[in-house]
Coordinates of C-alpha atoms and ligand atoms in Angstrom, one line a residue:
X235 CA -44.3 -42.8 -61.3
X236 CA -43.4 -44.7 -58.1
X237 CA -39.9 -43.4 -58.3
X238 CA -41.1 -39.8 -58.9
X239 CA -43.3 -40.0 -55.8
X240 CA -40.4 -41.4 -53.8
X241 CA -38.2 -38.5 -54.9
X242 CA -40.9 -36.0 -53.8
X243 CA -41.2 -37.7 -50.4
X244 CA -37.4 -37.9 -49.9
X245 CA -37.2 -34.2 -51.0
X246 CA -39.8 -33.2 -48.5
X247 CA -38.1 -35.1 -45.8
X248 CA -34.8 -33.4 -46.6
X249 CA -36.5 -30.0 -46.6
X250 CA -38.0 -30.7 -43.2
X251 CA -34.7 -31.9 -41.8
X252 CA -33.0 -28.8 -43.2
X253 CA -35.8 -26.7 -41.6
X254 CA -35.2 -28.5 -38.3
X255 CA -31.5 -27.9 -38.4
X256 CA -32.1 -24.1 -38.9
X257 CA -34.4 -23.6 -35.9
X258 CA -32.4 -25.5 -33.4
X259 CA -31.0 -23.3 -30.7
X260 CA -27.3 -23.7 -31.2
X261 CA -26.3 -21.5 -28.2
X262 CA -24.8 -19.3 -30.8
X263 CA -27.0 -16.5 -29.8
X264 CA -29.9 -15.9 -27.3
X265 CA -33.3 -17.1 -28.5
X266 CA -34.4 -13.5 -29.2
X267 CA -31.6 -13.2 -31.7
X268 CA -32.2 -16.5 -33.3
X269 CA -32.0 -16.3 -37.1
X270 CA -35.4 -16.5 -38.8
X271 CA -36.5 -19.9 -40.0
X272 CA -37.4 -19.0 -43.5
X273 CA -33.9 -18.4 -44.7
X274 CA -33.2 -20.3 -47.9
X275 CA -31.1 -23.4 -47.5
X276 CA -27.8 -23.2 -49.4
X277 CA -27.5 -25.8 -52.1
X278 CA -24.0 -25.2 -53.1
X279 CA -23.4 -26.2 -56.7
X280 CA -20.8 -25.6 -59.3
X281 CA -23.3 -23.3 -61.1
X282 CA -22.6 -20.7 -58.5
X283 CA -19.3 -20.0 -60.3
X284 CA -16.8 -17.9 -58.4
X285 CA -19.0 -17.9 -55.3
X286 CA -18.3 -21.5 -54.7
X287 CA -14.9 -20.4 -53.4
X288 CA -16.3 -19.4 -50.1
X289 CA -15.3 -21.3 -46.9
X290 CA -17.2 -21.5 -44.8
X291 CA -20.2 -21.7 -47.1
X292 CA -22.8 -19.0 -46.2
X293 CA -26.3 -19.9 -44.9
X294 CA -27.8 -18.4 -48.0
X295 CA -26.4 -17.1 -51.2
X296 CA -27.9 -16.0 -54.5
X297 CA -25.9 -15.1 -57.5
X298 CA -27.6 -12.1 -59.1
X299 CA -25.6 -11.8 -62.3
X300 CA -22.9 -9.4 -63.3
X301 CA -20.0 -8.2 -61.2
X302 CA -18.5 -5.4 -59.2
X303 CA -15.0 -4.1 -60.1
X304 CA -12.9 -2.6 -57.4
X305 CA -11.1 0.5 -58.8
X306 CA -8.4 2.6 -57.4
X307 CA -10.9 5.4 -56.9
X308 CA -13.0 3.3 -54.5
X309 CA -13.5 4.2 -50.8
X310 CA -14.6 2.2 -47.9
X311 CA -17.5 4.1 -46.3
X312 CA -18.5 3.2 -42.7
X313 CA -21.7 4.2 -40.9
X314 CA -21.7 5.1 -38.1
X315 CA -18.1 6.3 -38.4
X316 CA -17.2 5.1 -34.9
X317 CA -13.6 4.3 -34.0
X318 CA -14.6 0.6 -34.1
X319 CA -16.2 0.6 -37.5
X320 CA -13.3 2.8 -38.8
X321 CA -10.9 0.2 -37.6
X322 CA -12.8 -2.6 -39.3
X323 CA -12.8 -0.6 -42.5
X324 CA -9.1 0.0 -42.1
X325 CA -8.5 -3.7 -41.6
X326 CA -10.1 -4.3 -45.0
X327 CA -8.2 -1.4 -46.6
X328 CA -5.0 -2.8 -45.3
X329 CA -5.8 -6.3 -46.7
X330 CA -6.6 -4.9 -50.1
X331 CA -3.6 -2.5 -50.4
X332 CA -0.5 -4.8 -51.0
X333 CA -1.9 -6.6 -54.1
X334 CA -4.0 -3.8 -55.6
X335 CA -1.6 -1.0 -54.8
X336 CA -4.7 1.1 -54.0
X337 CA -4.6 3.4 -51.0
X338 CA -8.3 3.0 -50.3
X339 CA -9.5 5.6 -47.8
X340 CA -11.9 4.8 -45.0
X341 CA -14.5 7.5 -44.8
X342 CA -17.7 8.4 -42.9
X343 CA -21.1 8.3 -44.5
X344 CA -24.8 8.7 -43.8
X345 CA -26.6 6.4 -46.1
X346 CA -25.3 4.6 -49.1
X347 CA -22.3 6.2 -50.7
X348 CA -21.9 6.9 -54.5
X349 CA -21.4 4.1 -57.0
X350 CA -18.1 2.3 -57.1
X351 CA -17.6 2.2 -53.3
X352 CA -17.8 -0.3 -50.5
X353 CA -20.3 0.4 -47.7
X354 CA -19.9 -1.1 -44.3
X355 CA -22.7 -0.4 -41.9
X356 CA -24.6 -1.4 -38.8
X357 CA -27.3 1.1 -39.5
X358 CA -30.5 -0.8 -40.0
X359 CA -28.7 -4.0 -39.0
X360 CA -31.0 -7.0 -38.6
X361 CA -30.9 -8.2 -35.0
X362 CA -32.0 -11.7 -36.1
X363 CA -28.5 -12.1 -37.7
X364 CA -27.1 -12.2 -34.1
X365 CA -23.6 -10.9 -33.1
X366 CA -21.6 -12.5 -35.9
X367 CA -24.1 -12.5 -38.8
X368 CA -24.1 -10.2 -41.7
X369 CA -25.7 -9.6 -45.1
X370 CA -23.7 -8.8 -48.1
X371 CA -25.2 -7.3 -51.3
X372 CA -22.9 -6.9 -54.3
X373 CA -24.2 -5.3 -57.4
X374 CA -22.3 -3.9 -60.4
X375 CA -22.3 -0.5 -58.7
X376 CA -22.0 -1.0 -54.9
X377 CA -20.8 -3.4 -52.2
X378 CA -23.0 -3.2 -49.2
X379 CA -22.0 -5.1 -46.0
X380 CA -24.6 -4.7 -43.2
X381 CA -24.6 -6.3 -39.8
X382 CA -26.3 -6.0 -36.5
X383 CA -23.0 -5.8 -34.6
X384 CA -19.4 -4.8 -35.6
X385 CA -18.4 -8.4 -35.2
X386 CA -20.7 -9.3 -38.1
X387 CA -19.0 -6.7 -40.3
X388 CA -15.7 -8.2 -39.5
X389 CA -16.9 -11.7 -40.4
X390 CA -18.5 -10.4 -43.6
X391 CA -15.4 -8.7 -44.8
X392 CA -13.7 -12.1 -44.9
X393 CA -16.4 -13.0 -47.4
X394 CA -15.5 -9.9 -49.5
X395 CA -11.9 -11.0 -49.5
X396 CA -12.8 -14.5 -50.6
X397 CA -15.1 -13.2 -53.4
X398 CA -12.1 -11.3 -54.9
X399 CA -9.6 -13.1 -57.1
X400 CA -7.1 -15.2 -55.2
X401 CA -4.3 -12.8 -56.2
X402 CA -5.9 -10.3 -53.8
X403 CA -4.0 -12.0 -50.9
X404 CA -0.6 -11.4 -52.5
X405 CA 1.9 -9.2 -50.6
X406 CA 3.1 -7.5 -53.8
X407 CA 1.2 -5.6 -56.5
X408 CA -0.7 -7.8 -58.9
X409 CA -2.5 -7.1 -62.2
X410 CA -6.2 -7.4 -61.4
X411 CA -8.9 -6.8 -62.5
X412 CA -10.4 -6.9 -59.0
X413 CA -13.9 -8.2 -59.8
X414 CA -16.4 -9.8 -57.4
X415 CA -19.5 -11.6 -58.6
X416 CA -22.8 -9.9 -57.9
X417 CA -24.4 -11.8 -55.0
X418 CA -26.9 -11.5 -52.2
X419 CA -25.7 -13.3 -49.0
X420 CA -27.3 -13.7 -45.7
X421 CA -25.1 -15.4 -43.2
X422 CA -24.6 -16.3 -39.6
X423 CA -22.8 -19.1 -37.7
X424 CA -24.3 -22.4 -36.6
X425 CA -22.1 -22.5 -33.4
X426 CA -20.9 -19.8 -31.1
X427 CA -17.6 -21.5 -30.5
X428 CA -15.3 -22.0 -33.5
X429 CA -11.8 -22.5 -32.2
X430 CA -8.2 -23.3 -32.9
X431 CA -5.7 -24.4 -30.2
X432 CA -1.9 -24.0 -30.4
X433 CA 0.3 -25.8 -27.9
X434 CA 3.2 -23.4 -27.3
X435 CA 4.5 -25.6 -24.4
X436 CA 5.9 -28.6 -26.2
X437 CA 7.6 -26.2 -28.6
X438 CA 7.6 -22.5 -28.2
X439 CA 6.4 -20.1 -30.9
X440 CA 6.9 -16.4 -30.7
X441 CA 4.2 -13.7 -30.5
X442 CA 4.9 -12.9 -34.1
X443 CA 4.2 -16.5 -35.2
X444 CA 1.2 -16.7 -32.9
X445 CA -0.3 -13.5 -34.4
X446 CA 0.1 -14.8 -37.9
X447 CA -1.8 -17.9 -36.9
X448 CA -4.5 -15.7 -35.5
X449 CA -4.8 -13.6 -38.6
X450 CA -5.2 -16.8 -40.8
X451 CA -7.9 -18.0 -38.4
X452 CA -9.8 -14.8 -39.0
X453 CA -9.9 -15.5 -42.8
X454 CA -12.1 -18.6 -42.0
X455 CA -14.3 -16.7 -39.5
X456 CA -13.0 -18.6 -36.4
X457 CA -13.5 -16.8 -33.1
X458 CA -11.7 -18.6 -30.3
X459 CA -8.0 -18.9 -29.9
X460 CA -6.9 -21.4 -27.2
X461 CA -3.4 -21.0 -26.0
X462 CA -2.0 -24.1 -24.3
X463 CA 0.5 -22.2 -22.1
X464 CA 2.0 -24.9 -19.9
X465 CA 2.9 -28.6 -20.0
X466 CA 5.5 -31.0 -18.7
X467 CA 8.1 -29.6 -21.2
X468 CA 7.6 -25.9 -20.8
X469 CA 6.0 -23.0 -19.0
X470 CA 5.4 -20.2 -21.5
X471 CA 4.1 -17.1 -19.7
X472 CA 5.8 -14.9 -17.1
X473 CA 4.1 -15.1 -13.7
X474 CA 5.5 -12.2 -11.7
X475 CA 4.8 -13.9 -8.3
X476 CA 6.5 -17.1 -9.4
X477 CA 9.3 -15.9 -11.8
X478 CA 11.1 -19.3 -12.1
X479 CA 8.2 -20.7 -14.0
X480 CA 9.1 -18.9 -17.2
X481 CA 12.8 -18.4 -16.6
X482 CA 13.6 -22.0 -15.6
X483 CA 10.4 -23.9 -16.5
X484 CA 10.4 -22.2 -20.0
X485 CA 14.0 -22.8 -20.7
X486 CA 13.7 -25.9 -22.9
X487 CA 11.2 -27.9 -25.1
X488 CA 10.6 -31.3 -26.5
X489 CA 13.9 -32.5 -27.9
X490 CA 15.9 -30.2 -25.7
X491 CA 15.7 -27.0 -27.7
X492 CA 16.0 -23.5 -26.1
X493 CA 12.3 -23.1 -25.3
X494 CA 11.1 -19.6 -24.6
X495 CA 8.3 -17.7 -23.0
X496 CA 5.9 -14.8 -23.4
X497 CA 6.3 -11.7 -21.3
X498 CA 3.0 -10.4 -19.9
X499 CA 3.3 -7.6 -22.5
X500 CA 3.7 -10.3 -25.3
X501 CA 0.5 -12.0 -24.0
X502 CA -1.4 -8.7 -23.9
X503 CA -0.2 -8.0 -27.4
X504 CA -1.6 -11.3 -28.6
X505 CA -4.9 -10.8 -26.7
X506 CA -5.3 -7.3 -28.3
X507 CA -4.4 -8.6 -31.7
X508 CA -7.0 -11.3 -31.5
X509 CA -9.6 -8.9 -30.1
X510 CA -9.1 -6.6 -33.1
X511 CA -10.1 -9.7 -35.2
X512 CA -13.1 -10.5 -32.9
X513 CA -11.3 -13.5 -31.6
X514 CA -11.2 -14.4 -27.9
X515 CA -8.1 -15.8 -26.4
X516 CA -8.6 -18.7 -24.0
X517 CA -5.5 -19.2 -21.8
X518 CA -4.8 -22.8 -20.6
X519 CA -2.7 -23.7 -17.6
X520 CA -2.8 -27.5 -17.5
X521 CA -3.2 -29.0 -14.0
X522 CA -2.8 -31.0 -11.8
X523 CA -1.0 -33.3 -14.4
X524 CA 1.1 -32.0 -17.2
X525 CA 3.0 -29.9 -14.7
X526 CA 6.6 -31.1 -14.8
X527 CA 7.9 -27.7 -15.9
X528 CA 6.3 -26.0 -12.8
X529 CA 7.4 -28.8 -10.5
X530 CA 11.0 -28.5 -11.8
X531 CA 10.9 -24.8 -11.2
X532 CA 9.7 -24.9 -7.5
X533 CA 10.6 -27.7 -5.2
X534 CA 7.9 -26.8 -2.8
X535 CA 5.2 -27.7 -5.3
X536 CA 6.3 -31.4 -5.0
X537 CA 4.9 -33.7 -2.3
X538 CA 8.5 -34.9 -1.5
X539 CA 9.9 -31.3 -1.6
X540 CA 12.4 -32.3 -4.4
X541 CA 12.3 -30.6 -7.8
X542 CA 12.5 -33.1 -10.7
X543 CA 14.7 -32.4 -13.7
X544 CA 13.3 -30.5 -16.7
X545 CA 11.7 -32.9 -19.2
X546 CA 12.2 -32.9 -22.9
X547 CA 10.5 -36.2 -23.9
X548 CA 7.0 -36.8 -25.1
X549 CA 5.4 -39.0 -22.4
X550 CA 2.3 -37.9 -20.7
X551 CA 0.7 -38.7 -17.3
X552 CA 3.7 -38.8 -15.0
X553 CA 3.5 -35.4 -13.2
X554 CA 1.2 -34.0 -10.6
X555 CA 0.9 -30.9 -8.4
X556 CA 0.9 -31.9 -4.7
X557 CA -2.8 -32.0 -3.9
X558 CA -2.4 -32.1 -0.2
X559 CA -0.2 -29.0 0.2
X560 CA -1.6 -25.6 0.9
X561 CA 1.2 -24.0 -1.2
X562 CA -0.3 -25.7 -4.2
X563 CA -3.5 -23.6 -3.9
X564 CA -1.6 -20.4 -3.3
X565 CA 0.3 -21.2 -6.5
X566 CA -2.9 -21.8 -8.4
X567 CA -4.5 -18.7 -7.0
X568 CA -1.5 -16.5 -7.9
X569 CA -1.2 -17.9 -11.4
X570 CA -5.0 -17.6 -12.1
X571 CA -5.0 -14.1 -10.6
X572 CA -2.3 -12.8 -12.9
X573 CA -3.6 -14.4 -16.0
X574 CA -7.2 -13.5 -15.3
X575 CA -6.1 -9.8 -15.0
X576 CA -4.6 -10.0 -18.5
X577 CA -7.5 -11.8 -20.1
X578 CA -10.7 -10.0 -21.1
X579 CA -12.4 -13.3 -22.1
X580 CA -14.8 -15.0 -19.8
X581 CA -13.0 -18.3 -19.6
X582 CA -9.9 -19.8 -18.0
X583 CA -8.9 -23.3 -19.2
X584 CA -7.5 -25.5 -16.4
X585 CA -6.6 -28.5 -18.5
X586 CA -7.2 -31.4 -16.2
X587 CA -6.4 -34.1 -18.8
X588 CA -4.4 -37.3 -18.4
X589 CA -3.7 -36.9 -14.7
X590 CA -2.6 -40.5 -14.2
X591 CA 0.0 -39.6 -11.6
X592 CA -2.8 -38.2 -9.4
X593 CA -5.1 -40.6 -7.4
X594 CA -8.7 -40.4 -8.3
X595 CA -9.8 -38.9 -5.0
X596 CA -6.9 -36.4 -5.1
X597 CA -7.9 -35.4 -8.7
X598 CA -11.5 -34.8 -7.7
X599 CA -10.4 -32.8 -4.7
X600 CA -7.9 -30.7 -6.7
X601 CA -10.3 -29.9 -9.6
X602 CA -13.0 -28.9 -7.2
X603 CA -10.7 -26.5 -5.4
X604 CA -9.1 -25.2 -8.6
X605 CA -12.6 -24.4 -10.0
X606 CA -13.4 -22.4 -6.9
X607 CA -10.2 -20.4 -7.3
X608 CA -10.9 -19.7 -11.0
X609 CA -14.5 -18.6 -10.3
X610 CA -13.2 -16.4 -7.4
X611 CA -11.2 -14.5 -10.1
X612 CA -14.4 -14.0 -12.1
X613 CA -13.6 -16.5 -14.8
X614 CA -15.7 -19.5 -15.9
X615 CA -13.9 -22.8 -16.0
X616 CA -13.1 -24.9 -19.1
X617 CA -11.4 -28.2 -18.7
X618 CA -10.8 -31.3 -20.8
X619 CA -13.6 -33.8 -20.5
X620 CA -11.7 -35.5 -17.7
X621 CA -12.8 -32.8 -15.2
X622 CA -16.3 -34.3 -15.4
X623 CA -15.1 -36.6 -12.6
X624 CA -15.3 -33.7 -10.2
X625 CA -18.3 -31.5 -9.2
X626 CA -18.5 -29.0 -12.0
X627 CA -19.3 -25.4 -11.2
X628 CA -22.1 -23.5 -13.0
X629 CA -21.5 -22.6 -16.6
X630 CA -18.3 -24.6 -16.9
X631 CA -17.4 -25.9 -20.3
X632 CA -15.9 -29.3 -21.0
X633 CA -13.8 -30.0 -24.0
X634 CA -14.5 -33.4 -25.5
X635 CA -11.4 -35.1 -26.9
X636 CA -11.5 -38.9 -26.4
X637 CA -14.2 -40.3 -24.1
X638 CA -17.9 -39.9 -24.8
X639 CA -19.0 -41.4 -21.5
X640 CA -16.9 -39.0 -19.5
X641 CA -18.2 -36.1 -21.6
X642 CA -21.8 -37.2 -21.0
X643 CA -21.1 -37.2 -17.2
X644 CA -20.2 -33.6 -17.5
X645 CA -23.3 -32.8 -19.6
X646 CA -25.4 -34.4 -16.9
X647 CA -24.0 -31.9 -14.5
X648 CA -25.2 -29.1 -16.8
X649 CA -21.9 -28.4 -18.6
X650 CA -21.8 -27.6 -22.3
X651 CA -19.3 -29.1 -24.6
X652 CA -16.6 -28.0 -27.0
X653 CA -16.2 -30.7 -29.6
X654 CA -12.5 -31.7 -30.3
X655 CA -12.7 -35.4 -30.9
X656 CA -9.1 -36.5 -31.3
X657 CA -9.9 -39.0 -34.2
X658 CA -11.5 -36.2 -36.2
X659 CA -10.2 -32.8 -35.1
X660 CA -6.6 -33.3 -33.8
X661 CA -4.4 -31.3 -36.1
X662 CA -1.3 -33.2 -34.9
X663 CA -2.6 -36.5 -36.3
X664 CA -0.8 -37.5 -39.6
X665 CA -2.8 -37.1 -42.8
X666 CA -1.5 -40.5 -43.9
X667 CA 1.2 -42.9 -43.0
X668 CA 3.6 -41.0 -45.3
X669 CA 3.2 -37.7 -43.4
X670 CA 6.6 -36.9 -41.8
X671 CA 5.2 -34.8 -38.9
X672 CA 2.6 -35.7 -36.4
X673 CA 1.3 -38.6 -34.4
X674 CA -1.1 -41.5 -35.1
X675 CA -2.5 -42.5 -31.7
X676 CA -6.0 -41.2 -32.5
X677 CA -5.8 -42.4 -36.2
X678 CA -4.9 -40.9 -39.5
X679 CA -6.9 -37.7 -40.3
X680 CA -7.1 -37.1 -44.0
X681 CA -8.7 -33.9 -45.2
X682 CA -11.8 -35.8 -46.0
X683 CA -11.9 -37.5 -42.5
X684 CA -11.4 -34.1 -40.9
X685 CA -14.3 -32.6 -42.8
X686 CA -16.8 -35.5 -42.9
X687 CA -18.3 -35.6 -39.4
X688 CA -20.9 -33.6 -37.5
X689 CA -20.5 -32.4 -33.9
X690 CA -24.1 -33.5 -33.2
X691 CA -23.7 -37.1 -34.2
X692 CA -20.1 -37.7 -32.9
X693 CA -21.0 -38.8 -29.3
X694 CA -24.3 -40.7 -29.1
X695 CA -26.5 -39.2 -26.5
X696 CA -25.0 -35.8 -26.9
X697 CA -27.5 -33.4 -28.3
X698 CA -26.8 -30.2 -30.2
X699 CA -28.3 -28.1 -27.4
X700 CA -25.3 -29.2 -25.2
X701 CA -22.7 -28.3 -27.8
X702 CA -21.2 -24.8 -27.9
X703 CA -19.1 -25.6 -30.9
X704 CA -15.9 -27.0 -32.4
X705 CA -12.2 -26.6 -31.8
X706 CA -9.2 -28.1 -33.6
X707 CA -6.1 -28.4 -31.4
X708 CA -2.6 -28.4 -32.7
X709 CA -0.3 -30.3 -30.2
X710 CA 3.3 -29.6 -31.0
X711 CA 5.4 -32.5 -29.8
X712 CA 6.5 -33.0 -33.5
X713 CA 5.9 -29.4 -34.6
X714 CA 9.0 -27.2 -34.5
X715 CA 8.7 -24.4 -37.1
X716 CA 6.1 -22.0 -38.5
X717 CA 6.2 -24.1 -41.7
X718 CA 5.3 -27.2 -39.6
X719 CA 2.3 -25.4 -38.0
X720 CA 1.1 -24.4 -41.5
X721 CA 1.5 -27.9 -42.9
X722 CA -0.6 -29.6 -40.2
X723 CA -3.1 -26.8 -39.8
X724 CA -3.8 -26.2 -43.5
X725 CA -5.8 -27.2 -45.3
X726 CA -7.7 -29.0 -42.5
X727 CA -8.6 -25.9 -40.4
X728 CA -10.9 -24.4 -43.0
X729 CA -12.9 -27.7 -42.8
X730 CA -13.4 -27.3 -39.0
X731 CA -14.3 -23.7 -39.6
X732 CA -17.0 -24.8 -42.0
X733 CA -18.3 -27.5 -39.6
X734 CA -18.6 -24.8 -37.0
X735 CA -20.2 -22.1 -39.1
X736 CA -22.3 -23.6 -41.9
X737 CA -25.6 -25.4 -41.7
X738 CA -25.1 -29.2 -41.5
X739 CA -27.5 -29.6 -44.4
X740 CA -25.9 -29.3 -47.7
X741 CA -22.4 -30.0 -46.4
X742 CA -20.7 -32.8 -48.4
X743 CA -17.1 -33.7 -49.2
X744 CA -17.6 -34.0 -53.0
X745 CA -18.7 -30.4 -53.2
X746 CA -16.4 -29.0 -50.4
X747 CA -13.2 -30.4 -51.9
X748 CA -13.8 -28.3 -55.1
X749 CA -14.1 -25.1 -53.0
X750 CA -11.1 -26.1 -51.0
X751 CA -9.2 -26.6 -54.2
X752 CA -9.9 -23.0 -55.0
X753 CA -8.3 -22.0 -51.8
X754 CA -4.9 -23.4 -52.9
X755 CA -3.9 -20.2 -54.7
X756 CA -5.2 -18.2 -51.8
X757 CA -3.2 -20.0 -49.2
X758 CA -0.2 -19.8 -51.5
X759 CA -0.7 -16.0 -51.9
X760 CA -1.0 -15.8 -48.1
X761 CA 2.4 -17.6 -47.8
X762 CA 0.9 -20.7 -46.1
X763 CA 2.9 -23.9 -46.4
X764 CA -0.2 -26.1 -46.7
X765 CA -0.3 -29.8 -47.4
X766 CA -1.1 -30.4 -51.1
X767 CA -3.0 -33.6 -50.6
X768 CA -4.0 -35.5 -53.7
X769 CA -7.5 -35.8 -52.2
X770 CA -8.2 -32.2 -53.3
X771 CA -8.5 -30.9 -56.9
X772 CA -6.1 -27.9 -56.4
X773 CA -6.5 -25.0 -58.8
Ligands
TNX223 C1 -3.3 -35.9 -25.7 S1 -5.7 -34.3 -25.7 C2 -3.1 -34.8 -24.9 C3 -1.9 -34.0 -25.1 C4 -1.1 -34.5 -26.2 C5 -1.9 -35.0 -27.3 C6 -1.1 -35.5 -28.5 C7 -5.3 -34.0 -24.4 C8 -6.2 -33.4 -23.6 N1 -4.0 -34.4 -24.0 O1 -1.2 -33.8 -23.9 O2 -0.2 -33.5 -26.7 O3 -2.7 -36.1 -26.9 O4 -1.9 -35.8 -29.6

């Protein structure tokens, strides 16, 4: 009797906690667009059958029995048939074609199409789903994906892909049948910022490799791609007003390889490719430290007027722009000006980490001036948590990586926080001692460790209202090839995607690892060289 009552009380507490988690303003959308509070809490269980394969887990999902089979006669009907919705429909058609062999047409409709089709629409979209939310209703006769905004349709079509058999992701024709379980899903993200960072400075990766990484991110509903474009070992984007940065500063890499750089056309191609996947590119030029490649390219940027040699090692904290020289700010202004003009997103990331070769007063002075320059080019500032030492400008974001106290200093100045705690979210940390690639300074990050934390409880004193979301950085000191990127990114990135998207309530490793196991064949079909950790029951 006592035990039963205890269970009831514990159950009620859990329900209240869940309710609380849902009404909290996550910053994901303005209050008017906040999702309603009466949405059922997901309680993911194995009884959901095929639907348990979804990562991230939707906010609410009901299996309704039966299934829909995609046939060669199916069409993707969009309403309204705008260029944007037609492009979204075409993205789905292109994803379904190689494995099914079906040339699925994208067609205009007014109202639901005939049985056997897919219907993508913003007509009657529910504004409380916000920009990225969607509802998905699959019956035995029709697939209806509805959203308030096109972005929501794009996120929702990833759910459609994941509800199909894993073989759907193959690049060659497979047998089928292409069935999806009948479900009703209502879904939207917990956090507005769900990011992945790639360091192309320590080792360079081509636009082709970068775009592949972006397309994989899209599969897990991530929406921010942070490109770490410069560091001691390389400068990776052409700046027309300072051409040596790329030509000379981009000519090598960690270990002394050939390096490389993006032309401005490459960068624009990446930005557009990401935008077509509703992913915002965040360019980072790290300063005043992590600047040896720039200092080596232009002697005048050095306080002593002497350019150092190019650097191919992996130390940090030895380089600094010359804070007292006027040319330094001309340089920053020119670089920010050119990159801002190529970047539609609201933010410019100025790095600011590990500037141990800059005195504290110089650091503060530099960051204050650099922020002013960035704002003058109509971009908002992002910096690693270290920039909290300066006077932050309005609407700046700080990226937490190592020091909670420093992060809280920034929050006290009104900044919001991107959560990238190194000990949980650094994709360059080894999975275990046996992992050949990666580093260990922030600890070992198994798949379970990477998944089992919450942004809200990571830094004590940091409340969810100050957190814009989560980002997992891949630093590439030890990462050389596309296969290396895959190996360290997957399967940890889907876990960060779920932390960023799904409600905290109901998230647990025991359940998640089963869903992740079902993504093994999907990642294989996608050609991803993921780490087959024994922690996960791979299918
Ligand atoms: C710290 S995290 C860095 C990077 C390194 C990384 C290696 C941060 C803001 N700075 O420069 O690449 O550690 O794990």
